[in-house]
mmCIF file of C-alpha atoms and ligand atoms in Angstrom:
data_model
loop_
_atom_site.group_PDB
_atom_site.id
_atom_site.type_symbol
_atom_site.label_atom_id
_atom_site.label_comp_id
_atom_site.label_asym_id
_atom_site.label_seq_id
_atom_site.Cartn_x
_atom_site.Cartn_y
_atom_site.Cartn_z
ATOM 1 C CA UNK A 251 0.000 0.000 0.000
ATOM 2 C CA UNK A 252 1.339 3.437 -0.807
ATOM 3 C CA UNK A 253 0.996 6.273 1.658
ATOM 4 C CA UNK A 254 -2.130 7.684 0.018
ATOM 5 C CA UNK A 255 -3.884 4.299 0.015
ATOM 6 C CA UNK A 256 -2.985 3.846 3.690
ATOM 7 C CA UNK A 257 -4.389 7.244 4.631
ATOM 8 C CA UNK A 258 -7.520 6.588 2.583
ATOM 9 C CA UNK A 259 -7.994 3.270 4.377
ATOM 10 C CA UNK A 260 -7.528 4.839 7.820
ATOM 11 C CA UNK A 261 -9.916 7.693 7.015
ATOM 12 C CA UNK A 262 -12.542 5.249 5.776
ATOM 13 C CA UNK A 263 -12.132 3.184 8.950
ATOM 14 C CA UNK A 264 -12.513 6.265 11.124
ATOM 15 C CA UNK A 265 -15.650 7.203 9.212
ATOM 16 C CA UNK A 266 -17.126 3.757 9.871
ATOM 17 C CA UNK A 267 -16.307 4.192 13.575
ATOM 18 C CA UNK A 268 -17.965 7.618 13.680
ATOM 19 C CA UNK A 269 -21.052 6.299 11.956
ATOM 20 C CA UNK A 270 -21.349 3.219 14.164
ATOM 21 C CA UNK A 271 -20.698 0.937 11.188
ATOM 22 C CA UNK A 272 -17.549 -0.919 12.281
ATOM 23 C CA UNK A 273 -16.500 -3.855 10.083
ATOM 24 C CA UNK A 274 -13.824 -5.292 12.411
ATOM 25 C CA UNK A 275 -11.665 -6.296 9.433
ATOM 26 C CA UNK A 276 -8.815 -8.803 9.619
ATOM 27 C CA UNK A 277 -9.618 -10.214 13.039
ATOM 28 C CA UNK A 278 -10.278 -13.792 11.883
ATOM 29 C CA UNK A 279 -8.363 -17.029 12.295
ATOM 30 C CA UNK A 280 -6.842 -16.917 8.790
ATOM 31 C CA UNK A 281 -5.418 -13.460 9.453
ATOM 32 C CA UNK A 282 -3.988 -14.591 12.754
ATOM 33 C CA UNK A 283 -2.274 -17.583 11.162
ATOM 34 C CA UNK A 284 -0.938 -15.530 8.253
ATOM 35 C CA UNK A 285 0.495 -12.942 10.669
ATOM 36 C CA UNK A 286 2.248 -15.613 12.725
ATOM 37 C CA UNK A 287 4.724 -15.728 9.803
ATOM 38 C CA UNK A 288 5.457 -12.004 9.997
ATOM 39 C CA UNK A 289 3.989 -8.550 10.366
ATOM 40 C CA UNK A 290 3.860 -5.575 8.044
ATOM 41 C CA UNK A 291 1.821 -2.906 9.820
ATOM 42 C CA UNK A 292 0.608 -0.049 7.637
ATOM 43 C CA UNK A 293 1.163 2.625 10.283
ATOM 44 C CA UNK A 294 2.648 3.341 13.681
ATOM 45 C CA UNK A 295 0.325 5.161 16.060
ATOM 46 C CA UNK A 296 1.938 6.999 18.953
ATOM 47 C CA UNK A 297 -1.121 7.675 21.060
ATOM 48 C CA UNK A 298 -2.231 8.442 24.591
ATOM 49 C CA UNK A 299 -2.899 5.706 27.144
ATOM 50 C CA UNK A 300 -6.391 7.169 27.662
ATOM 51 C CA UNK A 301 -8.927 4.315 27.576
ATOM 52 C CA UNK A 302 -11.185 6.278 25.253
ATOM 53 C CA UNK A 303 -8.685 6.387 22.376
ATOM 54 C CA UNK A 304 -7.953 2.805 21.235
ATOM 55 C CA UNK A 305 -6.330 3.216 17.793
ATOM 56 C CA UNK A 306 -7.492 -0.117 16.315
ATOM 57 C CA UNK A 307 -11.102 0.725 17.163
ATOM 58 C CA UNK A 308 -10.957 4.399 16.204
ATOM 59 C CA UNK A 309 -9.584 3.490 12.741
ATOM 60 C CA UNK A 310 -11.543 0.191 12.479
ATOM 61 C CA UNK A 311 -8.398 -1.836 11.817
ATOM 62 C CA UNK A 312 -7.501 -5.438 12.427
ATOM 63 C CA UNK A 313 -4.733 -7.586 13.830
ATOM 64 C CA UNK A 314 -1.382 -6.682 12.281
ATOM 65 C CA UNK A 315 -2.558 -3.353 10.830
ATOM 66 C CA UNK A 316 -1.268 -0.856 13.392
ATOM 67 C CA UNK A 317 1.947 -0.777 15.391
ATOM 68 C CA UNK A 318 0.683 1.001 18.479
ATOM 69 C CA UNK A 319 2.820 2.766 21.066
ATOM 70 C CA UNK A 320 0.801 4.336 23.863
ATOM 71 C CA UNK A 321 1.811 6.417 26.839
ATOM 72 C CA UNK A 322 0.078 9.107 28.864
ATOM 73 C CA UNK A 323 0.279 12.278 26.802
ATOM 74 C CA UNK A 324 1.717 10.388 23.783
ATOM 75 C CA UNK A 325 5.242 11.194 24.877
ATOM 76 C CA UNK A 326 8.099 9.511 23.004
ATOM 77 C CA UNK A 327 10.390 8.465 25.830
ATOM 78 C CA UNK A 328 13.435 6.364 24.935
ATOM 79 C CA UNK A 329 11.532 3.070 24.967
ATOM 80 C CA UNK A 330 8.663 4.430 22.901
ATOM 81 C CA UNK A 331 11.196 5.849 20.456
ATOM 82 C CA UNK A 332 12.876 2.450 20.219
ATOM 83 C CA UNK A 333 9.550 0.849 19.355
ATOM 84 C CA UNK A 334 8.934 3.377 16.603
ATOM 85 C CA UNK A 335 12.461 2.875 15.254
ATOM 86 C CA UNK A 336 11.873 -0.876 15.147
ATOM 87 C CA UNK A 337 8.688 -0.437 13.116
ATOM 88 C CA UNK A 338 10.367 1.983 10.710
ATOM 89 C CA UNK A 339 13.674 0.118 10.296
ATOM 90 C CA UNK A 340 12.786 -3.562 10.665
ATOM 91 C CA UNK A 341 9.183 -3.548 9.430
ATOM 92 C CA UNK A 342 9.475 -0.684 6.903
ATOM 93 C CA UNK A 343 6.327 0.966 8.213
ATOM 94 C CA UNK A 344 5.891 4.090 6.058
ATOM 95 C CA UNK A 345 3.700 6.211 8.344
ATOM 96 C CA UNK A 346 3.831 7.420 11.932
ATOM 97 C CA UNK A 347 0.742 9.119 13.354
ATOM 98 C CA UNK A 348 1.116 11.154 16.538
ATOM 99 C CA UNK A 349 -2.437 10.974 17.853
ATOM 100 C CA UNK A 350 -3.371 13.478 20.530
ATOM 101 C CA UNK A 351 -6.909 13.770 21.814
ATOM 102 C CA UNK A 352 -9.260 16.386 23.246
ATOM 103 C CA UNK A 353 -9.527 16.654 27.051
ATOM 104 C CA UNK A 354 -6.212 14.850 27.528
ATOM 105 C CA UNK A 355 -5.650 14.409 31.275
ATOM 106 C CA UNK A 356 -1.862 14.402 30.961
ATOM 107 C CA UNK A 357 -1.901 17.703 29.092
ATOM 108 C CA UNK A 358 -4.444 19.087 31.529
ATOM 109 C CA UNK A 359 -2.125 18.227 34.434
ATOM 110 C CA UNK A 360 0.700 20.072 32.652
ATOM 111 C CA UNK A 361 -1.532 23.110 32.059
ATOM 112 C CA UNK A 362 -2.727 23.203 35.659
ATOM 113 C CA UNK A 363 0.597 22.149 37.176
ATOM 114 C CA UNK A 364 -1.023 19.795 39.668
ATOM 115 C CA UNK A 365 1.092 16.681 40.151
ATOM 116 C CA UNK A 366 0.749 13.895 42.685
ATOM 117 C CA UNK A 367 3.907 11.799 42.355
ATOM 118 C CA UNK A 368 7.501 12.106 41.093
ATOM 119 C CA UNK A 369 6.646 10.051 38.017
ATOM 120 C CA UNK A 370 3.701 12.288 37.200
ATOM 121 C CA UNK A 371 5.948 15.286 37.706
ATOM 122 C CA UNK A 372 8.364 13.903 35.107
ATOM 123 C CA UNK A 373 5.445 13.401 32.727
ATOM 124 C CA UNK A 374 4.239 16.958 33.217
ATOM 125 C CA UNK A 375 7.788 18.258 32.717
ATOM 126 C CA UNK A 376 7.906 16.522 29.332
ATOM 127 C CA UNK A 377 4.678 18.236 28.245
ATOM 128 C CA UNK A 378 5.531 21.642 29.739
ATOM 129 C CA UNK A 379 7.390 22.952 26.633
ATOM 130 C CA UNK A 380 4.184 22.390 24.653
ATOM 131 C CA UNK A 381 2.231 24.428 27.197
ATOM 132 C CA UNK A 382 4.725 27.262 26.888
ATOM 133 C CA UNK A 383 4.757 27.078 23.095
ATOM 134 C CA UNK A 384 0.949 27.130 22.923
ATOM 135 C CA UNK A 385 0.691 30.299 25.011
ATOM 136 C CA UNK A 386 -2.841 29.381 26.110
ATOM 137 C CA UNK A 387 -4.620 27.528 28.917
ATOM 138 C CA UNK A 388 -6.884 25.733 26.450
ATOM 139 C CA UNK A 389 -6.117 22.039 26.909
ATOM 140 C CA UNK A 390 -7.211 21.132 23.373
ATOM 141 C CA UNK A 391 -5.032 23.888 21.882
ATOM 142 C CA UNK A 392 -2.040 22.621 23.863
ATOM 143 C CA UNK A 393 -2.796 19.050 22.728
ATOM 144 C CA UNK A 394 -2.502 20.182 19.094
ATOM 145 C CA UNK A 395 0.730 22.061 19.695
ATOM 146 C CA UNK A 396 2.032 19.066 21.611
ATOM 147 C CA UNK A 397 1.229 16.630 18.763
ATOM 148 C CA UNK A 398 3.085 18.870 16.286
ATOM 149 C CA UNK A 399 6.028 19.170 18.675
ATOM 150 C CA UNK A 400 6.262 15.399 19.024
ATOM 151 C CA UNK A 401 6.170 15.065 15.229
ATOM 152 C CA UNK A 402 9.211 17.363 15.055
ATOM 153 C CA UNK A 403 10.874 15.668 17.998
ATOM 154 C CA UNK A 404 10.982 12.167 16.485
ATOM 155 C CA UNK A 405 13.488 12.902 13.682
ATOM 156 C CA UNK A 406 15.322 15.370 15.921
ATOM 157 C CA UNK A 407 16.000 12.617 18.446
ATOM 158 C CA UNK A 408 16.468 9.696 16.104
ATOM 159 C CA UNK A 409 19.026 9.692 13.310
ATOM 160 C CA UNK A 410 17.355 6.598 11.842
ATOM 161 C CA UNK A 411 13.941 8.249 11.716
ATOM 162 C CA UNK A 412 15.418 11.453 10.277
ATOM 163 C CA UNK A 413 17.101 9.431 7.520
ATOM 164 C CA UNK A 414 13.874 7.581 6.671
ATOM 165 C CA UNK A 415 12.052 10.912 6.375
ATOM 166 C CA UNK A 416 14.839 12.399 4.237
ATOM 167 C CA UNK A 417 14.716 9.346 1.944
ATOM 168 C CA UNK A 418 10.954 9.731 1.521
ATOM 169 C CA UNK A 419 10.384 6.315 3.116
ATOM 170 C CA UNK A 420 8.562 7.733 6.118
ATOM 171 C CA UNK A 421 5.898 10.316 6.769
ATOM 172 C CA UNK A 422 5.060 11.585 10.251
ATOM 173 C CA UNK A 423 1.683 13.222 10.767
ATOM 174 C CA UNK A 424 0.022 14.886 13.763
ATOM 175 C CA UNK A 425 -3.672 14.198 14.358
ATOM 176 C CA UNK A 426 -6.289 15.096 16.940
ATOM 177 C CA UNK A 427 -8.956 12.658 18.098
ATOM 178 C CA UNK A 428 -12.201 14.261 19.241
ATOM 179 C CA UNK A 429 -13.673 12.311 22.158
ATOM 180 C CA UNK A 430 -17.293 13.271 21.585
ATOM 181 C CA UNK A 431 -17.636 12.841 17.842
ATOM 182 C CA UNK A 432 -15.009 10.151 17.248
ATOM 183 C CA UNK A 433 -13.470 12.221 14.457
ATOM 184 C CA UNK A 434 -9.754 11.992 13.799
ATOM 185 C CA UNK A 435 -8.776 15.466 12.614
ATOM 186 C CA UNK A 436 -5.603 15.427 10.528
ATOM 187 C CA UNK A 437 -3.452 18.399 11.499
ATOM 188 C CA UNK A 438 -1.090 18.117 8.533
ATOM 189 C CA UNK A 439 -0.971 16.723 5.017
ATOM 190 C CA UNK A 440 1.461 14.254 3.531
ATOM 191 C CA UNK A 441 4.193 16.119 1.704
ATOM 192 C CA UNK A 442 5.222 14.098 -1.325
ATOM 193 C CA UNK A 443 6.842 14.989 -4.595
ATOM 194 C CA UNK A 444 4.629 14.998 -7.692
ATOM 195 C CA UNK A 445 4.196 11.600 -9.441
ATOM 196 C CA UNK A 446 6.167 12.931 -12.454
ATOM 197 C CA UNK A 447 9.151 13.662 -10.215
ATOM 198 C CA UNK A 448 9.015 10.167 -8.767
ATOM 199 C CA UNK A 449 9.034 8.612 -12.247
ATOM 200 C CA UNK A 450 11.931 10.832 -13.302
ATOM 201 C CA UNK A 451 13.901 9.842 -10.219
ATOM 202 C CA UNK A 452 13.679 6.116 -11.007
HETATM 203 ZN ZN1 ZN B 712 -4.499 11.723 27.044
#
């Protein structure tokens, strides 16, 4: 699947989810047995741990379709980054989606500065630059800024990811999931060279 077909497929799945018309594709025994021989996920989703944002459900995908990395506030710590690198390098996954969501509790904690434990404090510290960059107390606004910042952070912190982006093998997109409507709002477009350029380059 090329990047446009993947995005089309994910958008169609999200539409089915919104409309209450889930198909639950590729969750059968044959798929499971086929995937036991190897995986080739169409996208990585770096999403929040929030129970209301399960990527496979939100995009109506099946087993083997999404390589999902979740942490509160969709923060790419070293281990999350390693997972993403594995998908990009070993599995040749061509798309990473940084999926923030409205009313994110982790972002809200960073905005309000109320922390309960040292671990939560570290989490809030990681989100704090997004709060400062957003220059607003609106949680949803900060979530969007944060998703874009994480998109920029991945290649900045990983030489391997930066190289994949430079080679045109990888696209990284920020998106915002709306809790109430179920809509995944894409915050950026895929930047690809025109088809003519691709032909000329071959
Ligand atoms: Zn969240």
